Coordinates of C-alpha atoms and ligand atoms in Angstrom, one line a residue:
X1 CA 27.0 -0.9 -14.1
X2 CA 27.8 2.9 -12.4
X3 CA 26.1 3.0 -8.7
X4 CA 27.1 6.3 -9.0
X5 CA 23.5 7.8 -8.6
X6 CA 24.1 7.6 -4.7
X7 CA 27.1 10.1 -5.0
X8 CA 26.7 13.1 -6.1
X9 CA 30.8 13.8 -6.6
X10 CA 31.0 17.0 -4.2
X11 CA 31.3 17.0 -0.1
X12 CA 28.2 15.7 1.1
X13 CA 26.7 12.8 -0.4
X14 CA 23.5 12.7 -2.9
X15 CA 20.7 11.1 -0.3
X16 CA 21.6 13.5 2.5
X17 CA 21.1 16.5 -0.2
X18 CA 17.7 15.1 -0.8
X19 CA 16.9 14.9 3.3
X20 CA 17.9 18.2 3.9
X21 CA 16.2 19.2 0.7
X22 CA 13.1 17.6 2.6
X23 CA 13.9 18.8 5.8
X24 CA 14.1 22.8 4.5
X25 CA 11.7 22.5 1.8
X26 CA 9.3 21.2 4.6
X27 CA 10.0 23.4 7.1
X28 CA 9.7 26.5 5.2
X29 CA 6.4 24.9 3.6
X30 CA 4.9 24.7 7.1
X31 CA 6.3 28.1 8.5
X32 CA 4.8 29.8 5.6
X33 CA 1.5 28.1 6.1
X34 CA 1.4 29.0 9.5
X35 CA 2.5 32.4 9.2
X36 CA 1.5 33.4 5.6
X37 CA -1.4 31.3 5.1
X38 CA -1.5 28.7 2.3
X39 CA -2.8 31.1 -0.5
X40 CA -1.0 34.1 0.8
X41 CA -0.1 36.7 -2.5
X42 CA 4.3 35.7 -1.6
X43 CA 3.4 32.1 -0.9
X44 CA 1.5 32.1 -4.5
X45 CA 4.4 33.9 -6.1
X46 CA 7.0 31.5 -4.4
X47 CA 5.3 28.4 -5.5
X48 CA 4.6 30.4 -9.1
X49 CA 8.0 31.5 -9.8
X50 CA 10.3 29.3 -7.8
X51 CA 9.3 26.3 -6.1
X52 CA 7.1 24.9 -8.7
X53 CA 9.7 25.2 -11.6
X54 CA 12.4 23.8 -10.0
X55 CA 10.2 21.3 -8.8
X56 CA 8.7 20.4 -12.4
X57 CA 12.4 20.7 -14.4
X58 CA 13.4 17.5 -11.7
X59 CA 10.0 15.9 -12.7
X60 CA 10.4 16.3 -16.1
X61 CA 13.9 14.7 -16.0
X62 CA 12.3 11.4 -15.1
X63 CA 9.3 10.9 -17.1
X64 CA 11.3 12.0 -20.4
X65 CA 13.4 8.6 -19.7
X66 CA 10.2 6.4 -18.4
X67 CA 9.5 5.4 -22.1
X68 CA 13.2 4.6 -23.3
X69 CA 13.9 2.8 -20.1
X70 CA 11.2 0.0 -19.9
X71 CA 11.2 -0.2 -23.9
X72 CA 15.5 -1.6 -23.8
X73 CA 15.4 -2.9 -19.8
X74 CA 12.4 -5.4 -20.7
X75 CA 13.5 -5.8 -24.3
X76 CA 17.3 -6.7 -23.4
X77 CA 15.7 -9.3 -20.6
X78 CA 13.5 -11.1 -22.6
X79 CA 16.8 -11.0 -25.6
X80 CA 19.0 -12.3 -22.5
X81 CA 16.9 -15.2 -22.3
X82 CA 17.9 -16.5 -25.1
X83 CA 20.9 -17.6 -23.4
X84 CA 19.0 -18.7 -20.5
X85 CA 17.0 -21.3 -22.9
X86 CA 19.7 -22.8 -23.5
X87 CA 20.9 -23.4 -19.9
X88 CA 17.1 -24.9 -19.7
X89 CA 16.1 -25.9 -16.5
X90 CA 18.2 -24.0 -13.9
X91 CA 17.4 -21.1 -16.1
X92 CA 13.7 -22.1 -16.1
X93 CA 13.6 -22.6 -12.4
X94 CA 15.2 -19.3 -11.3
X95 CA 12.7 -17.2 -13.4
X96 CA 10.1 -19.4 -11.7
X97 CA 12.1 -18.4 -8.6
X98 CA 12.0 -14.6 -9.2
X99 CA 8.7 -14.2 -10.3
X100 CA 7.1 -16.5 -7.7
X101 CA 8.9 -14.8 -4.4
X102 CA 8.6 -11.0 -6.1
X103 CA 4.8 -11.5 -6.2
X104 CA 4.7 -12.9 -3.1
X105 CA 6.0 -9.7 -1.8
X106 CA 4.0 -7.3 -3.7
X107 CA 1.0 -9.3 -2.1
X108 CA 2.3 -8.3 1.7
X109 CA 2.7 -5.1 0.8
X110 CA -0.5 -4.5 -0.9
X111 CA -2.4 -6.7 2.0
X112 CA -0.5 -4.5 4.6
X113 CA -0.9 -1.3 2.7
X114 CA -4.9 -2.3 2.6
X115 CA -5.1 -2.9 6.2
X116 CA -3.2 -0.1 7.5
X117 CA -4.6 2.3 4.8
X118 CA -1.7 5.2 5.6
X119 CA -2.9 7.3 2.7
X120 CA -6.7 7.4 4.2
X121 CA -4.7 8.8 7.2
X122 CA -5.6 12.3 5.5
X123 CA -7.8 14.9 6.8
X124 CA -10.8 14.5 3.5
X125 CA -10.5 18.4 3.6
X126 CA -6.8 18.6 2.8
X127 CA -8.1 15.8 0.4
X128 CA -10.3 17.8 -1.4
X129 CA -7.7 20.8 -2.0
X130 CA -5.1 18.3 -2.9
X131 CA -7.2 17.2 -5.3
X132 CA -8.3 20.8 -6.5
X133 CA -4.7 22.3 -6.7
X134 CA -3.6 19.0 -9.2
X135 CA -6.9 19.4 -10.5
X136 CA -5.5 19.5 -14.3
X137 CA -3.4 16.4 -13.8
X138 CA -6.2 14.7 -11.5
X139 CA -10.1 15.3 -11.5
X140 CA -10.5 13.7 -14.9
X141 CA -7.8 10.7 -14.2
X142 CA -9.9 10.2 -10.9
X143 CA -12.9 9.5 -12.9
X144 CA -11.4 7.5 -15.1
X145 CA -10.2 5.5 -12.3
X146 CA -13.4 5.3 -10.6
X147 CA -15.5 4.4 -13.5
X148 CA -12.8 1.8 -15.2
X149 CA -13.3 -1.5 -14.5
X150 CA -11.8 -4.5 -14.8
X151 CA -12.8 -7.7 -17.9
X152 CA -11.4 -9.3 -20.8
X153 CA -10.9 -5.8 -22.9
X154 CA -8.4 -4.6 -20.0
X155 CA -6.5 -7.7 -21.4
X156 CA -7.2 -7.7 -24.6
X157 CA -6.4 -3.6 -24.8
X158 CA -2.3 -4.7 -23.7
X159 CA -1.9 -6.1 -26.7
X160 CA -1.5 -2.5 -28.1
X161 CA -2.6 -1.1 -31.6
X162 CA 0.1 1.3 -32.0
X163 CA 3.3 0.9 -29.3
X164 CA 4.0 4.7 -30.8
X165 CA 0.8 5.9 -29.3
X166 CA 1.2 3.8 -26.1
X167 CA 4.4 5.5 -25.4
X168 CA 2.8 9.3 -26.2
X169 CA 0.2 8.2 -23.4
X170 CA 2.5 6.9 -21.4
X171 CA 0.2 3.2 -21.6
X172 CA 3.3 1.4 -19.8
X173 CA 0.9 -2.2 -20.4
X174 CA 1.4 -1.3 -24.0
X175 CA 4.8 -0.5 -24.0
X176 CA 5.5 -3.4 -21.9
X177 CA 4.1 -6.1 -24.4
X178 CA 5.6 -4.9 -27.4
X179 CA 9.1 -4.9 -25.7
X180 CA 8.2 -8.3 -24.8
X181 CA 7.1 -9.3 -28.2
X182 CA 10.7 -7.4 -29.8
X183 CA 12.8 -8.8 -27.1
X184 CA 11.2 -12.4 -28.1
X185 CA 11.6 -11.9 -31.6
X186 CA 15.6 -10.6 -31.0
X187 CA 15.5 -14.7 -29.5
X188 CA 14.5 -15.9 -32.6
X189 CA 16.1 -14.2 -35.6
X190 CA 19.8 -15.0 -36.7
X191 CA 22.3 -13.4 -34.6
X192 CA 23.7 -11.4 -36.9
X193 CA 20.4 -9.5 -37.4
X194 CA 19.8 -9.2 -34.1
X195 CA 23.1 -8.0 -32.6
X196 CA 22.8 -4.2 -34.2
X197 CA 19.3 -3.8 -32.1
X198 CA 21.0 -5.0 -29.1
X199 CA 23.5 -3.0 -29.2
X200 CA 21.5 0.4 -29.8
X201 CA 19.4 -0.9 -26.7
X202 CA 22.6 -1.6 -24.5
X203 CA 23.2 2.0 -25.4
X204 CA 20.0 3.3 -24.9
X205 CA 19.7 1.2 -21.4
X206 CA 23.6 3.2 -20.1
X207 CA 22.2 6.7 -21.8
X208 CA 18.9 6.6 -19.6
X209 CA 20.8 5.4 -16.5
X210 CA 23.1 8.2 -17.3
X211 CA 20.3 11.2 -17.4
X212 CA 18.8 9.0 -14.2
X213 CA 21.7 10.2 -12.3
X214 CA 21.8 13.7 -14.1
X215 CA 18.0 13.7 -12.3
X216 CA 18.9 12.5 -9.2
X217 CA 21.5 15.5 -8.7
X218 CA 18.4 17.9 -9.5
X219 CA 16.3 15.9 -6.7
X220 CA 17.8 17.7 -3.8
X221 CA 16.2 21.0 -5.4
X222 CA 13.3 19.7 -7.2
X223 CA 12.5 17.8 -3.9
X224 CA 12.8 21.2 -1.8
X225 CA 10.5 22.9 -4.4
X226 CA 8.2 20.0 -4.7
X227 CA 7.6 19.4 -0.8
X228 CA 7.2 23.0 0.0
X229 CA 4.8 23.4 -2.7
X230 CA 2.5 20.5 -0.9
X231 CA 3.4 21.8 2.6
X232 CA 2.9 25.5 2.1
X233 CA -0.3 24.9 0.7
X234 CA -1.2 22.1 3.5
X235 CA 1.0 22.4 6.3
X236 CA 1.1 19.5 8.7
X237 CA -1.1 17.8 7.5
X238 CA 0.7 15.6 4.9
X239 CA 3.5 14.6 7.0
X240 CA 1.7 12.1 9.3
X241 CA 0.7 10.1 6.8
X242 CA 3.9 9.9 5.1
X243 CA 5.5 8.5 8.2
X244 CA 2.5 5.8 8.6
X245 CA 4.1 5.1 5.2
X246 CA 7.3 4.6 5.9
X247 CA 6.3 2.0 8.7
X248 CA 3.9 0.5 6.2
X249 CA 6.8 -0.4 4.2
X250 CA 9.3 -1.2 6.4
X251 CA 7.4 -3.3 8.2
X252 CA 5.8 -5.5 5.0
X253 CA 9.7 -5.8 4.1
X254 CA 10.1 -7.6 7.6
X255 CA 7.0 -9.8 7.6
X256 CA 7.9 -10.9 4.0
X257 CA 11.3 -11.8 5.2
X258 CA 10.3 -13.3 8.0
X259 CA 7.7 -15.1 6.9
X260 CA 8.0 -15.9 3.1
X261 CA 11.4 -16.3 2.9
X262 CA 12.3 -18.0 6.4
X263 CA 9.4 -20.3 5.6
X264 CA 11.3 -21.1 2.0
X265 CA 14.7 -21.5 3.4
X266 CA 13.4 -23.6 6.7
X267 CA 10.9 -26.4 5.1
X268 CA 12.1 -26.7 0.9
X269 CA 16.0 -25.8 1.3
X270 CA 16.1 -27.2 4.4
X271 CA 18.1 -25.0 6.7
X272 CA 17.7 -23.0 9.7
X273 CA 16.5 -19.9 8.5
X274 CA 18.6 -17.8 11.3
X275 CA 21.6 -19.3 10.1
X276 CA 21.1 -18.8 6.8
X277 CA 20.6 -14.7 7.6
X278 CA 24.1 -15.0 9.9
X279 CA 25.9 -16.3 7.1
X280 CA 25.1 -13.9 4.5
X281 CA 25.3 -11.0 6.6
X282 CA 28.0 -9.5 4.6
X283 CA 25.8 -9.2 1.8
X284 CA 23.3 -7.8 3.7
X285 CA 25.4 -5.1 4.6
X286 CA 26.5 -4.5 2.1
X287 CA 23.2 -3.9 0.2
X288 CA 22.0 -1.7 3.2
X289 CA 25.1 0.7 3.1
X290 CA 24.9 0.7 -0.9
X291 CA 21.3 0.7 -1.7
X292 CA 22.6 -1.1 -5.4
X293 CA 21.9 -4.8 -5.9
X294 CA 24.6 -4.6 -8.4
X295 CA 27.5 -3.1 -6.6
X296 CA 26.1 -5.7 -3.8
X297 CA 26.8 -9.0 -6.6
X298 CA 31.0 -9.5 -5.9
X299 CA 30.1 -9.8 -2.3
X300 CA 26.9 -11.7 -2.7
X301 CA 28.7 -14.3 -5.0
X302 CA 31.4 -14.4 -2.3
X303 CA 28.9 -14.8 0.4
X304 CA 26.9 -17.9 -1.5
X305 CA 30.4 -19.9 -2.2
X306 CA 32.5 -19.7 1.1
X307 CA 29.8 -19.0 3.5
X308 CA 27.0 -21.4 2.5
X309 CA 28.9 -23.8 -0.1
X310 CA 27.1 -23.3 -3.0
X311 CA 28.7 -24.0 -6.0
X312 CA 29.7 -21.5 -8.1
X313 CA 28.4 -22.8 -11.0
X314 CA 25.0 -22.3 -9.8
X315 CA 25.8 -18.7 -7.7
X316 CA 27.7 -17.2 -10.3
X317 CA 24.9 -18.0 -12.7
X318 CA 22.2 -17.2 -10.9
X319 CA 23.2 -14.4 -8.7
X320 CA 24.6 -11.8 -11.3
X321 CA 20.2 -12.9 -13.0
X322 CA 19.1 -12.2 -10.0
X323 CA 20.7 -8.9 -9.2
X324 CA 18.9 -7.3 -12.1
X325 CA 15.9 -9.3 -12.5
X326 CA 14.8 -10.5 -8.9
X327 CA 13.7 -7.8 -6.5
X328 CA 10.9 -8.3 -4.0
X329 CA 11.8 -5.5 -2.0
X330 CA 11.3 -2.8 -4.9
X331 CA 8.3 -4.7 -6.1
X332 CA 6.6 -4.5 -2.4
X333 CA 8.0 -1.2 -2.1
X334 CA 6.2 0.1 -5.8
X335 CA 3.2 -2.0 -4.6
X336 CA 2.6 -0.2 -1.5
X337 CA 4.0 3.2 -3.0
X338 CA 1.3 3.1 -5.7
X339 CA -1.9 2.4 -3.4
X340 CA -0.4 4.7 -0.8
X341 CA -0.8 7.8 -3.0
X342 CA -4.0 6.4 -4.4
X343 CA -5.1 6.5 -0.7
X344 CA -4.0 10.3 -0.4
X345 CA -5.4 11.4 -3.8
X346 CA -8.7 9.7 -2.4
X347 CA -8.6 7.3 -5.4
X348 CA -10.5 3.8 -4.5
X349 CA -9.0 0.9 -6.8
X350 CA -11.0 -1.9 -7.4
X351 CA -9.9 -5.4 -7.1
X352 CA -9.4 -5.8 -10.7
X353 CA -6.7 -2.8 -10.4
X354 CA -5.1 -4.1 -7.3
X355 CA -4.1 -6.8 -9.6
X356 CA -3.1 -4.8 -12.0
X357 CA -0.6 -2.8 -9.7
X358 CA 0.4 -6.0 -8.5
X359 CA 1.4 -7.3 -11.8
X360 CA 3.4 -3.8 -12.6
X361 CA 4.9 -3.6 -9.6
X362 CA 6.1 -7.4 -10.3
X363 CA 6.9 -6.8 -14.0
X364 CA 9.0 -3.2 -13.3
X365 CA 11.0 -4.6 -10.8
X366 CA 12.6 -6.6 -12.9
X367 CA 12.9 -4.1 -15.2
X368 CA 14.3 -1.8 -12.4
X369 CA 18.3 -1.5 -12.4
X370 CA 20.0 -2.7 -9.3
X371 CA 21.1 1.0 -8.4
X372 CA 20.2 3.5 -5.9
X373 CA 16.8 5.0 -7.0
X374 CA 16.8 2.3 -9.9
X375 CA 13.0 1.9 -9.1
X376 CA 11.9 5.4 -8.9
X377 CA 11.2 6.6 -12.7
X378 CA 9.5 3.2 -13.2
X379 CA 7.1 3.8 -10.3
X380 CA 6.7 7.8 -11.5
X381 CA 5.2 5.9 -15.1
X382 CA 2.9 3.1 -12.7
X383 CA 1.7 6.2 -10.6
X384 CA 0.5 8.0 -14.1
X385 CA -1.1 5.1 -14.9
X386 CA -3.7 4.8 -12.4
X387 CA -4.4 9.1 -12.2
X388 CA -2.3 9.8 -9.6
X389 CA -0.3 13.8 -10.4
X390 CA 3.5 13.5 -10.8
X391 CA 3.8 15.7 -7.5
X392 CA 2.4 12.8 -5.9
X393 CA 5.8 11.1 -5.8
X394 CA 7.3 14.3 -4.3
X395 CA 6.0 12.9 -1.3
X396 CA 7.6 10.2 -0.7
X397 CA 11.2 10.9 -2.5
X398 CA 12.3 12.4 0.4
X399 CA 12.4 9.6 2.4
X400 CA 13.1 7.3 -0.5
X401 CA 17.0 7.0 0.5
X402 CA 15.9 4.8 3.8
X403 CA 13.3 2.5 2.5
X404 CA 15.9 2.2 -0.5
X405 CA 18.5 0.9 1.7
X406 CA 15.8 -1.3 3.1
X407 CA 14.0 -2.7 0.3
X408 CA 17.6 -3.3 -1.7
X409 CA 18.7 -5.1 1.8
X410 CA 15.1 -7.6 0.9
X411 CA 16.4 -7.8 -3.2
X412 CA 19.5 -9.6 -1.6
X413 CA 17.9 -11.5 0.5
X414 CA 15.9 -12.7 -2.7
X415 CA 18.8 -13.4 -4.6
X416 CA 20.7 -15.4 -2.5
X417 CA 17.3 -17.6 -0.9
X418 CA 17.0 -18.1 -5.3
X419 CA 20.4 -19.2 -5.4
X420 CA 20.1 -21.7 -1.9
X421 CA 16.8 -23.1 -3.4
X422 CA 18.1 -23.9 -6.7
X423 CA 20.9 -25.6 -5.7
X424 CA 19.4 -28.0 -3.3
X425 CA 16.9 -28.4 -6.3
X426 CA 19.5 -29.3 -8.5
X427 CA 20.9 -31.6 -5.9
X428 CA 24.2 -30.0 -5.8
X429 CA 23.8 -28.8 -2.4
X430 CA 22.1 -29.3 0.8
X431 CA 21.7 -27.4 4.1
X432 CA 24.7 -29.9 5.5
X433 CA 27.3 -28.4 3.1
X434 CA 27.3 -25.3 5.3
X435 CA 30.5 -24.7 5.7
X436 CA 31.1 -24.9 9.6
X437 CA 33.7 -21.6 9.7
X438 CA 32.8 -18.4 7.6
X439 CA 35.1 -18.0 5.0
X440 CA 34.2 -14.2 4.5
X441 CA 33.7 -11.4 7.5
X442 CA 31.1 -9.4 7.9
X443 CA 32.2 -6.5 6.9
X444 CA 30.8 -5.0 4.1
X445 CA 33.2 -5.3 1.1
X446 CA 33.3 -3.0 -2.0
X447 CA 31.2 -3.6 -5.0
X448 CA 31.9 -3.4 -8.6
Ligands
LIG501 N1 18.1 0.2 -5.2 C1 17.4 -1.0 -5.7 C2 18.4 -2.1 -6.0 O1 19.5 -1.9 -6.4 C3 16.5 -0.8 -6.9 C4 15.4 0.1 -6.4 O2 14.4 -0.4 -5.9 O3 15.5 1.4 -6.6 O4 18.1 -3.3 -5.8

């Protein structure tokens, strides 16, 4: 798969474009506030005739591909199982794996994201105009919100009526289950029926990853338009919460880490967790400086057989799983993204639809492809969900490149702790199988 959506071919590379864009878009946003005033007759027209446009076309770009993306990513998983079935029980227990550790991260971010409350960081007056100035996209959603609860017809009401309508209202619950019901039908029918599908969904998957990266090159622009728009109309104000943010996250990604995972790799594999982080360094590094869980897998796999000893039968089956379907540091990231912008947008969830953005946060991560940004059309869909304006994710795109980096660094770290636990599980491994000299360096190597 291309991790070409971190490049953006010319001179200076595709995240920097998108800082600056933040940095000028922001800057001009708050000199014009200061100067001009927020609803200045020039500011107006700028945000009219320029900013918001530009801003809208990059929005556009992602939630055209929402739809088409979770339909083929979830359908071609639940289809790939087939294959896993019949591997049985390793296959059984990394999906275990996956599923277990990714909600157990989504449940630090969401705990920290409730404690911290970086979105509530907002002045309520800025609040109030944010609110008013998306008023068409949120007043009515933020009723909805408040008033919906949560009871057996929130469950009953995934099993959707009409998947055609689900996807016009952008219902992802909906779309979800039937792609699970078509990807567990493709399991069941002869292959030869099946295989045409598959196909068209292998080519819808590479189209939509395709116009992903056609976005992304938009994003230093649209990111420009979008954050001036917000900061010309609210100068400072939005910035310190965005950076409570960014802490937020980065520091949920270190607890889970260190907690969660050390606490898996120290009393059911078995080893000590530092020397489990030493010795897979590479990979880390290599996830950090590529921000694609993909392009990190030839160095992972490398990492898991001459630096730990695990067999390759189990790392090269498990790894290349887990660099698509295991990531708890997108699914903490989405967690904590979602609720965050609730917070700003003043929206209160209620415990019922905490669990709810847990379970998508869980569910599109391993949808998500391992690729810079993989995450962020699938989060632009969650955030739709629960009434929160597509602007909304303007806010925290620009500094989307770092926690990227970061939370990709956390998939890895998922992946390989998978791959560790399952081996000793199997009993083909054990923490004294370490090899005692590092067969790979640390430094990072280049991905596929
Ligand atoms: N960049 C992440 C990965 O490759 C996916 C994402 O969260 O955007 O693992």
């Amino acid at each position: 798969m291309s991790s070409s959506i971190g490049s953006s071919g010319s001179g200076m590379k595709l995240h920097n474009k998108i800082l600056l864009g933040l940095i000028v878009g922001a800057s001009l946003g708050v000199l014009a506030n200061q100067t001009l005033g927020g609803k200045h007759p020039f500011v107006e027209g700028v945000n009219h005739y320029v900013a918001g446009p530009v801003g809208q076309v990059f929005l556009r770009m992602l939630f055209m591909i929402v739809i088409p993306l979770v339909f083929a990513s979830i359908s071609l998983g639940v289809a790939g199982l087939g294959d896993i079935r019949r591997v049985g029980r390793v296959g059984g227990k990394a999906l275990g794996y996956f599923f277990v550790s990714t909600a157990m991260a989504a449940m630090v971010g969401l705990l920290l994201v409730q404690i911290f409350r970086p979105g509530s960081r907002i002045d309520p007056v800025v609040r109030a105009e944010l609110i008013q100035t998306y008023a068409n996209d949120a007043t009515s959603k933020v009723e909805a919100a408040a008033t919906s609860t949560f009871g057996i017809e929130t469950l009953v009401n995934v099993v959707t009526r009409n998947p055609i309508k689900s996807a016009v209202d952008l219902d992802l619950l909906g779309v979800i289950f039937f792609a699970l019901m078509v990807g567990a039908a493709l399991t069941l029918i002869a292959p030869e029926k099946s295989r045409p599908l598959i196909d068209v969904l292998q080519g819808i998957e590479a189209i939509v990853i395709k116009i992903v990266e056609i976005a992304m090159r938009l994003a230093p622009y649209g990111v420009t338009g979008l954050i001036f728009g917000v900061t010309s109309r609210f100068g400072f104000y939005l910035l310190k919460p965005l950076a409570f943010y960014v802490l937020v996250v980065v520091l949920s990604l270190f607890l889970h880490v260190a907690i969660n995972i050390s606490a898996i790799i120290r009393f059911i594999v078995g080893m000590s967790p530092m020397l489990f982080f030493a010795r897979i360094r590479s990979a880390l590094i290599t996830a950090f400086s590529t921000s694609s869980s993909s392009a990190t897998l030839p160095t992972a796999i490398a990492t898991a057989e001459q630096n730990l000893g695990i067999p390759s039968t189990i790392a090269g089956f498990v790894l290349p799983l887990g660099a698509t379907m295991c990531m708890n540091g997108t699914a903490l990231f989405e967690g904590i993204t979602v609720i965050f912008l609730c917070q700003v947008f003043g929206l209160e969830l209620s415990l019922g639809q905490m669990i709810i953005v847990m379970f998508m946060s869980v569910i599109t991560a391993i949808g998500a492809a391992g690729v810079p940004g993989g995450s962020i059309p699938l989060l632009v869909g969650i955030l739709t969900m629960f009434g929160v304006p597509g602007e909304g994710i303007a806010l925290i795109l620009g500094v989307d490149r770092i926690l990227d980096m970061a939370r990709t660094t956390v998939n890895v770290v998922g992946d390989l702790s998978a791959t560790a636990f399952i081996a000793r599980s199997e009993g083909v491994w054990d923490a004294s199988m370490v090899p005692a000299e590092e067969g790979l360096d640390s430094g990072p190597r280049k991905g596929a």
